PDB file of C-alpha atoms in Angstrom:
ATOM      1  CA  MET A   1       0.000   0.000   0.000  1.00  0.00           C
ATOM      2  CA  LYS A   2       2.856   2.373   0.855  1.00  0.00           C
ATOM      3  CA  ARG A   3       4.482   1.802  -2.530  1.00  0.00           C
ATOM      4  CA  ILE A   4       1.175   2.531  -4.288  1.00  0.00           C
ATOM      5  CA  LEU A   5       0.818   5.769  -2.337  1.00  0.00           C
ATOM      6  CA  LEU A   6       4.412   6.676  -3.191  1.00  0.00           C
ATOM      7  CA  ALA A   7       3.832   6.087  -6.884  1.00  0.00           C
ATOM      8  CA  VAL A   8       0.691   8.244  -6.782  1.00  0.00           C
ATOM      9  CA  CYS A   9       2.454  11.014  -4.869  1.00  0.00           C
ATOM     10  CA  LEU A  10       5.524  11.055  -7.084  1.00  0.00           C
ATOM     11  CA  SER A  11       3.623  10.904 -10.347  1.00  0.00           C
ATOM     12  CA  GLY A  12       1.239  13.499  -8.985  1.00  0.00           C
ATOM     13  CA  ILE A  13       4.038  15.890  -8.100  1.00  0.00           C
ATOM     14  CA  ALA A  14       5.749  15.393 -11.473  1.00  0.00           C
ATOM     15  CA  GLY A  15       2.461  15.676 -13.366  1.00  0.00           C
ATOM     16  CA  ALA A  16       1.398  18.758 -11.461  1.00  0.00           C
ATOM     17  CA  SER A  17       4.778  20.345 -12.137  1.00  0.00           C
ATOM     18  CA  TYR A  18       4.314  19.794 -15.868  1.00  0.00           C
ATOM     19  CA  ALA A  19       0.785  21.116 -15.830  1.00  0.00           C
ATOM     20  CA  GLN A  20       1.813  24.273 -14.023  1.00  0.00           C
ATOM     21  CA  THR A  21       4.348  25.153 -16.688  1.00  0.00           C
ATOM     22  CA  LYS A  22       1.355  25.796 -18.962  1.00  0.00           C
ATOM     23  CA  THR A  23      -0.395  28.315 -16.713  1.00  0.00           C
ATOM     24  CA  THR A  24       0.523  31.567 -15.052  1.00  0.00           C
ATOM     25  CA  ALA A  25      -2.563  31.863 -12.847  1.00  0.00           C
ATOM     26  CA  LYS A  26      -1.799  32.624  -9.218  1.00  0.00           C
ATOM     27  CA  LYS A  27      -3.884  32.661  -6.110  1.00  0.00           C
ATOM     28  CA  PRO A  28      -3.763  35.674  -3.791  1.00  0.00           C
ATOM     29  CA  ALA A  29      -0.748  35.594  -1.484  1.00  0.00           C
ATOM     30  CA  VAL A  30      -1.389  34.553   2.100  1.00  0.00           C
ATOM     31  CA  LYS A  31      -0.842  37.284   4.641  1.00  0.00           C
ATOM     32  CA  LYS A  32       2.417  37.017   6.538  1.00  0.00           C
ATOM     33  CA  THR A  33       0.637  37.215   9.869  1.00  0.00           C
ATOM     34  CA  THR A  34      -1.351  34.069   9.051  1.00  0.00           C
ATOM     35  CA  ALA A  35       1.805  32.165   8.039  1.00  0.00           C
ATOM     36  CA  VAL A  36       3.528  33.154  11.266  1.00  0.00           C
ATOM     37  CA  THR A  37       0.553  32.018  13.322  1.00  0.00           C
ATOM     38  CA  LYS A  38       0.500  28.582  11.643  1.00  0.00           C
ATOM     39  CA  THR A  39       4.251  28.165  12.028  1.00  0.00           C
ATOM     40  CA  SER A  40       4.018  28.994  15.699  1.00  0.00           C
ATOM     41  CA  THR A  41       1.163  26.533  16.130  1.00  0.00           C
ATOM     42  CA  LEU A  42       3.178  23.728  14.570  1.00  0.00           C
ATOM     43  CA  LYS A  43       6.228  24.573  16.654  1.00  0.00           C
ATOM     44  CA  MET A  44       4.105  24.112  19.733  1.00  0.00           C
ATOM     45  CA  GLY A  45       3.054  20.703  18.443  1.00  0.00           C
ATOM     46  CA  GLY A  46      -0.591  21.660  17.985  1.00  0.00           C
ATOM     47  CA  LEU A  47      -2.971  20.920  15.130  1.00  0.00           C
ATOM     48  CA  LYS A  48      -5.732  23.480  15.532  1.00  0.00           C
ATOM     49  CA  SER A  49      -8.007  22.601  12.613  1.00  0.00           C
ATOM     50  CA  ALA A  50      -9.095  19.834  10.291  1.00  0.00           C
ATOM     51  CA  LEU A  51      -6.995  21.442   7.577  1.00  0.00           C
ATOM     52  CA  ASP A  52      -3.924  21.309   9.821  1.00  0.00           C
ATOM     53  CA  SER A  53      -4.517  17.636  10.570  1.00  0.00           C
ATOM     54  CA  THR A  54      -5.108  16.741   6.919  1.00  0.00           C
ATOM     55  CA  SER A  55      -2.025  18.639   5.786  1.00  0.00           C
ATOM     56  CA  TYR A  56       0.154  17.005   8.420  1.00  0.00           C
ATOM     57  CA  ALA A  57      -1.270  13.561   7.602  1.00  0.00           C
ATOM     58  CA  PHE A  58      -0.344  13.971   3.945  1.00  0.00           C
ATOM     59  CA  GLY A  59       3.131  15.063   4.976  1.00  0.00           C
ATOM     60  CA  THR A  60       3.735  12.011   7.168  1.00  0.00           C
ATOM     61  CA  SER A  61       2.340   9.640   4.513  1.00  0.00           C
ATOM     62  CA  ILE A  62       4.521  11.081   1.775  1.00  0.00           C
ATOM     63  CA  GLY A  63       7.552  11.089   4.066  1.00  0.00           C
ATOM     64  CA  ALA A  64       7.045   7.463   5.164  1.00  0.00           C
ATOM     65  CA  SER A  65       6.600   6.335   1.564  1.00  0.00           C
ATOM     66  CA  LEU A  66       9.683   8.186   0.371  1.00  0.00           C
ATOM     67  CA  LYS A  67      11.718   6.655   3.172  1.00  0.00           C
ATOM     68  CA  THR A  68      10.933   3.119   1.948  1.00  0.00           C
ATOM     69  CA  THR A  69      12.867   3.883  -1.252  1.00  0.00           C
ATOM     70  CA  GLY A  70      16.078   4.268   0.736  1.00  0.00           C
ATOM     71  CA  LEU A  71      16.173   8.071   0.678  1.00  0.00           C
ATOM     72  CA  SER A  72      17.648   9.299   3.938  1.00  0.00           C
ATOM     73  CA  THR A  73      17.207  13.055   3.632  1.00  0.00           C
ATOM     74  CA  LEU A  74      15.781  15.791   1.408  1.00  0.00           C
ATOM     75  CA  ASN A  75      15.860  19.574   1.365  1.00  0.00           C
ATOM     76  CA  TYR A  76      12.519  19.911   3.162  1.00  0.00           C
ATOM     77  CA  ASP A  77      12.152  23.634   2.480  1.00  0.00           C
ATOM     78  CA  VAL A  78      12.501  23.051  -1.258  1.00  0.00           C
ATOM     79  CA  LEU A  79      10.184  20.043  -1.045  1.00  0.00           C
ATOM     80  CA  LEU A  80       7.526  22.227   0.530  1.00  0.00           C
ATOM     81  CA  LYS A  81       8.105  24.871  -2.141  1.00  0.00           C
ATOM     82  CA  GLY A  82       7.468  22.293  -4.852  1.00  0.00           C
ATOM     83  CA  LEU A  83       4.224  21.233  -3.177  1.00  0.00           C
ATOM     84  CA  LYS A  84       3.146  24.830  -2.733  1.00  0.00           C
ATOM     85  CA  ASP A  85       3.979  25.833  -6.310  1.00  0.00           C
ATOM     86  CA  SER A  86       1.902  22.942  -7.639  1.00  0.00           C
ATOM     87  CA  PHE A  87      -1.076  23.852  -5.455  1.00  0.00           C
ATOM     88  CA  THR A  88      -1.025  27.622  -5.858  1.00  0.00           C
ATOM     89  CA  GLY A  89      -0.231  27.850  -9.564  1.00  0.00           C
ATOM     90  CA  ASP A  90       3.162  29.483  -9.138  1.00  0.00           C
ATOM     91  CA  LYS A  91       5.633  28.817 -11.948  1.00  0.00           C
ATOM     92  CA  VAL A  92       7.398  25.510 -11.312  1.00  0.00           C
ATOM     93  CA  LEU A  93      11.166  25.232 -11.673  1.00  0.00           C
ATOM     94  CA  LEU A  94      11.327  21.851 -13.438  1.00  0.00           C
ATOM     95  CA  THR A  95       9.551  20.379 -16.439  1.00  0.00           C
ATOM     96  CA  GLN A  96       7.779  17.044 -16.083  1.00  0.00           C
ATOM     97  CA  GLN A  97      10.684  15.281 -17.812  1.00  0.00           C
ATOM     98  CA  GLN A  98      13.265  16.935 -15.567  1.00  0.00           C
ATOM     99  CA  ALA A  99      11.251  16.107 -12.450  1.00  0.00           C
ATOM    100  CA  GLN A 100      10.874  12.454 -13.435  1.00  0.00           C
ATOM    101  CA  GLN A 101      14.591  12.197 -14.208  1.00  0.00           C
ATOM    102  CA  CYS A 102      15.513  13.664 -10.795  1.00  0.00           C
ATOM    103  CA  ILE A 103      13.169  11.280  -9.002  1.00  0.00           C
ATOM    104  CA  SER A 104      14.418   8.245 -10.923  1.00  0.00           C
ATOM    105  CA  GLU A 105      18.101   9.051 -10.364  1.00  0.00           C
ATOM    106  CA  ALA A 106      17.597   9.759  -6.651  1.00  0.00           C
ATOM    107  CA  ILE A 107      15.684   6.530  -6.024  1.00  0.00           C
ATOM    108  CA  THR A 108      18.152   4.450  -8.044  1.00  0.00           C
ATOM    109  CA  LYS A 109      21.097   5.880  -6.097  1.00  0.00           C
ATOM    110  CA  ALA A 110      19.349   5.455  -2.738  1.00  0.00           C
ATOM    111  CA  SER A 111      18.351   1.866  -3.552  1.00  0.00           C
ATOM    112  CA  SER A 112      21.905   1.013  -4.548  1.00  0.00           C
ATOM    113  CA  ILE A 113      23.290   2.401  -1.286  1.00  0.00           C
ATOM    114  CA  LYS A 114      20.603   0.579   0.700  1.00  0.00           C
ATOM    115  CA  ASN A 115      21.282  -2.730  -1.053  1.00  0.00           C
ATOM    116  CA  LYS A 116      25.038  -2.459  -0.495  1.00  0.00           C
ATOM    117  CA  ALA A 117      24.479  -1.732   3.183  1.00  0.00           C
ATOM    118  CA  GLU A 118      22.168  -4.743   3.517  1.00  0.00           C
ATOM    119  CA  GLU A 119      24.657  -7.004   1.755  1.00  0.00           C
ATOM    120  CA  ALA A 120      27.482  -5.824   4.023  1.00  0.00           C
ATOM    121  CA  ALA A 121      25.353  -6.463   7.103  1.00  0.00           C
ATOM    122  CA  ASN A 122      24.314  -9.891   5.817  1.00  0.00           C
ATOM    123  CA  LYS A 123      27.917 -10.816   5.085  1.00  0.00           C
ATOM    124  CA  ILE A 124      28.763 -10.236   8.738  1.00  0.00           C
ATOM    125  CA  LYS A 125      25.583 -11.872  10.035  1.00  0.00           C
ATOM    126  CA  TYR A 126      25.897 -14.962   7.848  1.00  0.00           C
ATOM    127  CA  ALA A 127      29.682 -15.312   7.933  1.00  0.00           C
ATOM    128  CA  PRO A 128      29.417 -18.616   9.879  1.00  0.00           C
ATOM    129  CA  MET A 129      27.066 -20.009   7.211  1.00  0.00           C
ATOM    130  CA  MET A 130      29.465 -18.960   4.452  1.00  0.00           C
ATOM    131  CA  LYS A 131      32.337 -20.702   6.214  1.00  0.00           C
ATOM    132  CA  GLU A 132      30.219 -23.798   6.800  1.00  0.00           C
ATOM    133  CA  GLY A 133      29.479 -23.977   3.081  1.00  0.00           C
ATOM    134  CA  GLN A 134      33.089 -23.448   2.076  1.00  0.00           C
ATOM    135  CA  ASP A 135      34.331 -26.086   4.536  1.00  0.00           C
ATOM    136  CA  PHE A 136      31.692 -28.561   3.377  1.00  0.00           C
ATOM    137  CA  LEU A 137      32.557 -28.150  -0.304  1.00  0.00           C
ATOM    138  CA  GLU A 138      36.275 -28.381   0.423  1.00  0.00           C
ATOM    139  CA  GLN A 139      35.790 -31.759   2.130  1.00  0.00           C
ATOM    140  CA  ASN A 140      33.069 -32.986  -0.207  1.00  0.00           C
ATOM    141  CA  LYS A 141      35.191 -32.663  -3.345  1.00  0.00           C
ATOM    142  CA  LYS A 142      37.593 -35.230  -1.869  1.00  0.00           C
ATOM    143  CA  ARG A 143      34.919 -37.932  -1.810  1.00  0.00           C
ATOM    144  CA  ALA A 144      35.089 -40.648  -4.436  1.00  0.00           C
ATOM    145  CA  GLY A 145      32.622 -40.010  -7.236  1.00  0.00           C
ATOM    146  CA  VAL A 146      32.283 -36.268  -6.656  1.00  0.00           C
ATOM    147  CA  GLN A 147      33.383 -34.080  -9.545  1.00  0.00           C
ATOM    148  CA  THR A 148      33.978 -30.314  -9.486  1.00  0.00           C
ATOM    149  CA  THR A 149      33.544 -27.984 -12.449  1.00  0.00           C
ATOM    150  CA  ALA A 150      35.515 -24.817 -13.158  1.00  0.00           C
ATOM    151  CA  SER A 151      32.733 -22.690 -11.632  1.00  0.00           C
ATOM    152  CA  GLY A 152      32.872 -24.573  -8.319  1.00  0.00           C
ATOM    153  CA  LEU A 153      29.730 -26.644  -8.905  1.00  0.00           C
ATOM    154  CA  GLN A 154      30.052 -30.183  -7.537  1.00  0.00           C
ATOM    155  CA  TYR A 155      28.061 -33.183  -8.757  1.00  0.00           C
ATOM    156  CA  GLU A 156      27.741 -36.895  -8.203  1.00  0.00           C
ATOM    157  CA  VAL A 157      26.200 -39.360 -10.667  1.00  0.00           C
ATOM    158  CA  LEU A 158      23.567 -41.476  -8.921  1.00  0.00           C
ATOM    159  CA  THR A 159      22.080 -43.013 -12.072  1.00  0.00           C
ATOM    160  CA  ALA A 160      23.697 -42.715 -15.493  1.00  0.00           C
ATOM    161  CA  GLY A 161      21.226 -42.121 -18.316  1.00  0.00           C
ATOM    162  CA  THR A 162      21.715 -42.720 -22.021  1.00  0.00           C
ATOM    163  CA  GLY A 163      19.472 -40.037 -23.534  1.00  0.00           C
ATOM    164  CA  VAL A 164      20.245 -36.691 -25.083  1.00  0.00           C
ATOM    165  CA  LYS A 165      21.815 -33.884 -23.048  1.00  0.00           C
ATOM    166  CA  PRO A 166      19.886 -30.606 -22.905  1.00  0.00           C
ATOM    167  CA  GLN A 167      21.184 -27.206 -23.936  1.00  0.00           C
ATOM    168  CA  ALA A 168      20.673 -24.027 -21.910  1.00  0.00           C
ATOM    169  CA  THR A 169      17.914 -22.917 -24.267  1.00  0.00           C
ATOM    170  CA  ASP A 170      15.946 -26.156 -23.855  1.00  0.00           C
ATOM    171  CA  SER A 171      12.992 -26.818 -21.598  1.00  0.00           C
ATOM    172  CA  VAL A 172      13.355 -29.909 -19.413  1.00  0.00           C
ATOM    173  CA  LEU A 173      11.061 -32.164 -17.371  1.00  0.00           C
ATOM    174  CA  VAL A 174      12.544 -33.098 -13.991  1.00  0.00           C
ATOM    175  CA  HIS A 175      11.858 -34.530 -10.574  1.00  0.00           C
ATOM    176  CA  TYR A 176      13.935 -33.053  -7.763  1.00  0.00           C
ATOM    177  CA  LYS A 177      14.321 -32.289  -4.100  1.00  0.00           C
ATOM    178  CA  GLY A 178      16.430 -29.623  -2.440  1.00  0.00           C
ATOM    179  CA  THR A 179      17.939 -29.449   1.042  1.00  0.00           C
ATOM    180  CA  LEU A 180      20.184 -27.229   3.114  1.00  0.00           C
ATOM    181  CA  LEU A 181      23.455 -28.549   4.518  1.00  0.00           C
ATOM    182  CA  ASN A 182      21.701 -29.354   7.800  1.00  0.00           C
ATOM    183  CA  GLY A 183      19.368 -31.709   5.945  1.00  0.00           C
ATOM    184  CA  LYS A 184      16.304 -29.457   6.060  1.00  0.00           C
ATOM    185  CA  GLN A 185      14.251 -29.927   2.908  1.00  0.00           C
ATOM    186  CA  PHE A 186      12.949 -26.714   1.352  1.00  0.00           C
ATOM    187  CA  ASP A 187      11.391 -28.036  -1.863  1.00  0.00           C
ATOM    188  CA  SER A 188      10.447 -31.320  -3.534  1.00  0.00           C
ATOM    189  CA  SER A 189       8.532 -32.189  -6.680  1.00  0.00           C
ATOM    190  CA  TYR A 190       8.328 -35.759  -5.353  1.00  0.00           C
ATOM    191  CA  ASP A 191       6.262 -34.549  -2.407  1.00  0.00           C
ATOM    192  CA  ARG A 192       3.941 -32.690  -4.780  1.00  0.00           C
ATOM    193  CA  GLY A 193       3.453 -35.895  -6.742  1.00  0.00           C
ATOM    194  CA  GLU A 194       4.360 -34.554 -10.195  1.00  0.00           C
ATOM    195  CA  PRO A 195       7.486 -33.505 -12.099  1.00  0.00           C
ATOM    196  CA  ILE A 196       7.983 -29.966 -13.333  1.00  0.00           C
ATOM    197  CA  SER A 197       8.966 -28.447 -16.686  1.00  0.00           C
ATOM    198  CA  PHE A 198      10.941 -25.226 -17.007  1.00  0.00           C
ATOM    199  CA  PRO A 199      13.363 -23.456 -19.376  1.00  0.00           C
ATOM    200  CA  LEU A 200      16.879 -24.328 -18.299  1.00  0.00           C
ATOM    201  CA  ASN A 201      18.138 -20.765 -18.731  1.00  0.00           C
ATOM    202  CA  ARG A 202      15.621 -19.360 -16.235  1.00  0.00           C
ATOM    203  CA  VAL A 203      16.776 -21.099 -13.077  1.00  0.00           C
ATOM    204  CA  ILE A 204      19.716 -20.634 -10.720  1.00  0.00           C
ATOM    205  CA  PRO A 205      23.155 -20.857 -12.410  1.00  0.00           C
ATOM    206  CA  GLY A 206      24.001 -24.122 -10.648  1.00  0.00           C
ATOM    207  CA  TRP A 207      20.975 -25.780 -12.244  1.00  0.00           C
ATOM    208  CA  THR A 208      21.579 -24.265 -15.677  1.00  0.00           C
ATOM    209  CA  GLU A 209      25.132 -25.593 -15.693  1.00  0.00           C
ATOM    210  CA  GLY A 210      24.524 -28.881 -13.921  1.00  0.00           C
ATOM    211  CA  VAL A 211      21.485 -30.189 -15.784  1.00  0.00           C
ATOM    212  CA  GLN A 212      23.303 -29.666 -19.097  1.00  0.00           C
ATOM    213  CA  LEU A 213      25.763 -32.342 -17.918  1.00  0.00           C
ATOM    214  CA  MET A 214      22.961 -34.902 -17.575  1.00  0.00           C
ATOM    215  CA  PRO A 215      21.807 -37.279 -20.314  1.00  0.00           C
ATOM    216  CA  ALA A 216      18.049 -37.853 -20.171  1.00  0.00           C
ATOM    217  CA  GLY A 217      17.252 -40.696 -17.788  1.00  0.00           C
ATOM    218  CA  SER A 218      20.014 -39.668 -15.379  1.00  0.00           C
ATOM    219  CA  LYS A 219      19.805 -38.825 -11.707  1.00  0.00           C
ATOM    220  CA  TYR A 220      22.508 -36.564 -10.306  1.00  0.00           C
ATOM    221  CA  LYS A 221      23.234 -35.016  -6.947  1.00  0.00           C
ATOM    222  CA  PHE A 222      24.391 -31.405  -7.068  1.00  0.00           C
ATOM    223  CA  PHE A 223      26.279 -29.488  -4.388  1.00  0.00           C
ATOM    224  CA  ILE A 224      25.808 -25.836  -5.269  1.00  0.00           C
ATOM    225  CA  PRO A 225      27.821 -22.990  -3.660  1.00  0.00           C
ATOM    226  CA  TYR A 226      25.848 -19.908  -2.703  1.00  0.00           C
ATOM    227  CA  ASN A 227      27.150 -17.824  -5.624  1.00  0.00           C
ATOM    228  CA  LEU A 228      25.623 -20.347  -8.057  1.00  0.00           C
ATOM    229  CA  ALA A 229      22.408 -20.588  -6.024  1.00  0.00           C
ATOM    230  CA  TYR A 230      20.484 -17.715  -4.437  1.00  0.00           C
ATOM    231  CA  GLY A 231      23.523 -15.646  -3.514  1.00  0.00           C
ATOM    232  CA  GLU A 232      23.696 -12.927  -0.904  1.00  0.00           C
ATOM    233  CA  ARG A 233      19.925 -12.562  -0.554  1.00  0.00           C
ATOM    234  CA  GLY A 234      18.701 -16.134  -0.248  1.00  0.00           C
ATOM    235  CA  ALA A 235      15.139 -17.072  -1.238  1.00  0.00           C
ATOM    236  CA  GLY A 236      12.104 -16.599   0.968  1.00  0.00           C
ATOM    237  CA  ALA A 237      12.001 -17.848   4.534  1.00  0.00           C
ATOM    238  CA  ASP A 238      13.466 -21.297   3.832  1.00  0.00           C
ATOM    239  CA  ILE A 239      16.763 -20.461   2.108  1.00  0.00           C
ATOM    240  CA  PRO A 240      18.926 -18.015   4.088  1.00  0.00           C
ATOM    241  CA  PRO A 241      21.490 -15.765   2.392  1.00  0.00           C
ATOM    242  CA  TYR A 242      24.823 -17.394   1.491  1.00  0.00           C
ATOM    243  CA  SER A 243      23.339 -20.910   1.580  1.00  0.00           C
ATOM    244  CA  THR A 244      25.137 -23.833  -0.040  1.00  0.00           C
ATOM    245  CA  LEU A 245      22.415 -26.108  -1.427  1.00  0.00           C
ATOM    246  CA  ILE A 246      22.122 -29.818  -2.207  1.00  0.00           C
ATOM    247  CA  PHE A 247      19.793 -31.020  -4.950  1.00  0.00           C
ATOM    248  CA  GLU A 248      18.914 -34.469  -6.189  1.00  0.00           C
ATOM    249  CA  VAL A 249      17.738 -34.065  -9.792  1.00  0.00           C
ATOM    250  CA  GLU A 250      16.221 -36.664 -12.078  1.00  0.00           C
ATOM    251  CA  LEU A 251      16.136 -35.623 -15.746  1.00  0.00           C
ATOM    252  CA  LEU A 252      13.056 -37.312 -17.182  1.00  0.00           C
ATOM    253  CA  LYS A 253      12.871 -35.629 -20.566  1.00  0.00           C
ATOM    254  CA  VAL A 254      14.388 -32.914 -22.728  1.00  0.00           C
ATOM    255  CA  ASN A 255      11.399 -31.044 -24.138  1.00  0.00           C
ATOM    256  CA  GLY A 256      13.464 -29.015 -26.590  1.00  0.00           C
ATOM    257  CA  LYS A 257      13.428 -25.287 -27.296  1.00  0.00           C
TER     258      LYS A 257
END
């Protein structure tokens, strides 16, 4: 709901700015004494009328929505000027295109900073899980039958098939189950009672690479490092960030492109 409100507010501000460039109509200026009285009222923390309450409510809603984008601060005086210019018909300082460009660049930059901060925090928080995965893979590759590719993907042939091998652009029909290193299962087509088809180039990199090694009719076990799985962010509530994953995959059929 907050994101919807934000989109409405931002598009409204940009649209109003554009509209105001086409008009020069102005409302009568508010007397200075009135402005001083309202400022004093707000400084005392009081909302003396329905208009005050409504105005303040819009301000908090817009502020809360903007904050979800990752923005940490704005020039509030200039923000208020933009709102006022749009409402009163004063000449706006930016065209619609300029306003949209400013908004887009600010949100993109703020989101990037926010994401980097989250990743840095997660790297510290999940450092033990990263080490657990690295230690597991280091030991696992020494087991007989386990092979390691150049990317770091490890696999073990459980059943060797004789069919055709898929390409990355093919769709495949598979049965599978996935677990964390602690044995907790997070997904299984076997439990759902039916295999699944999907394009091989639209899954995690470990699957895209690994299933291409399998002739149809094969069953492999994959040991996938976090960077070939769901990376620094994980997936939902069941797969934490930096998780090394284990999959048993049975390639039933190569559907083709």
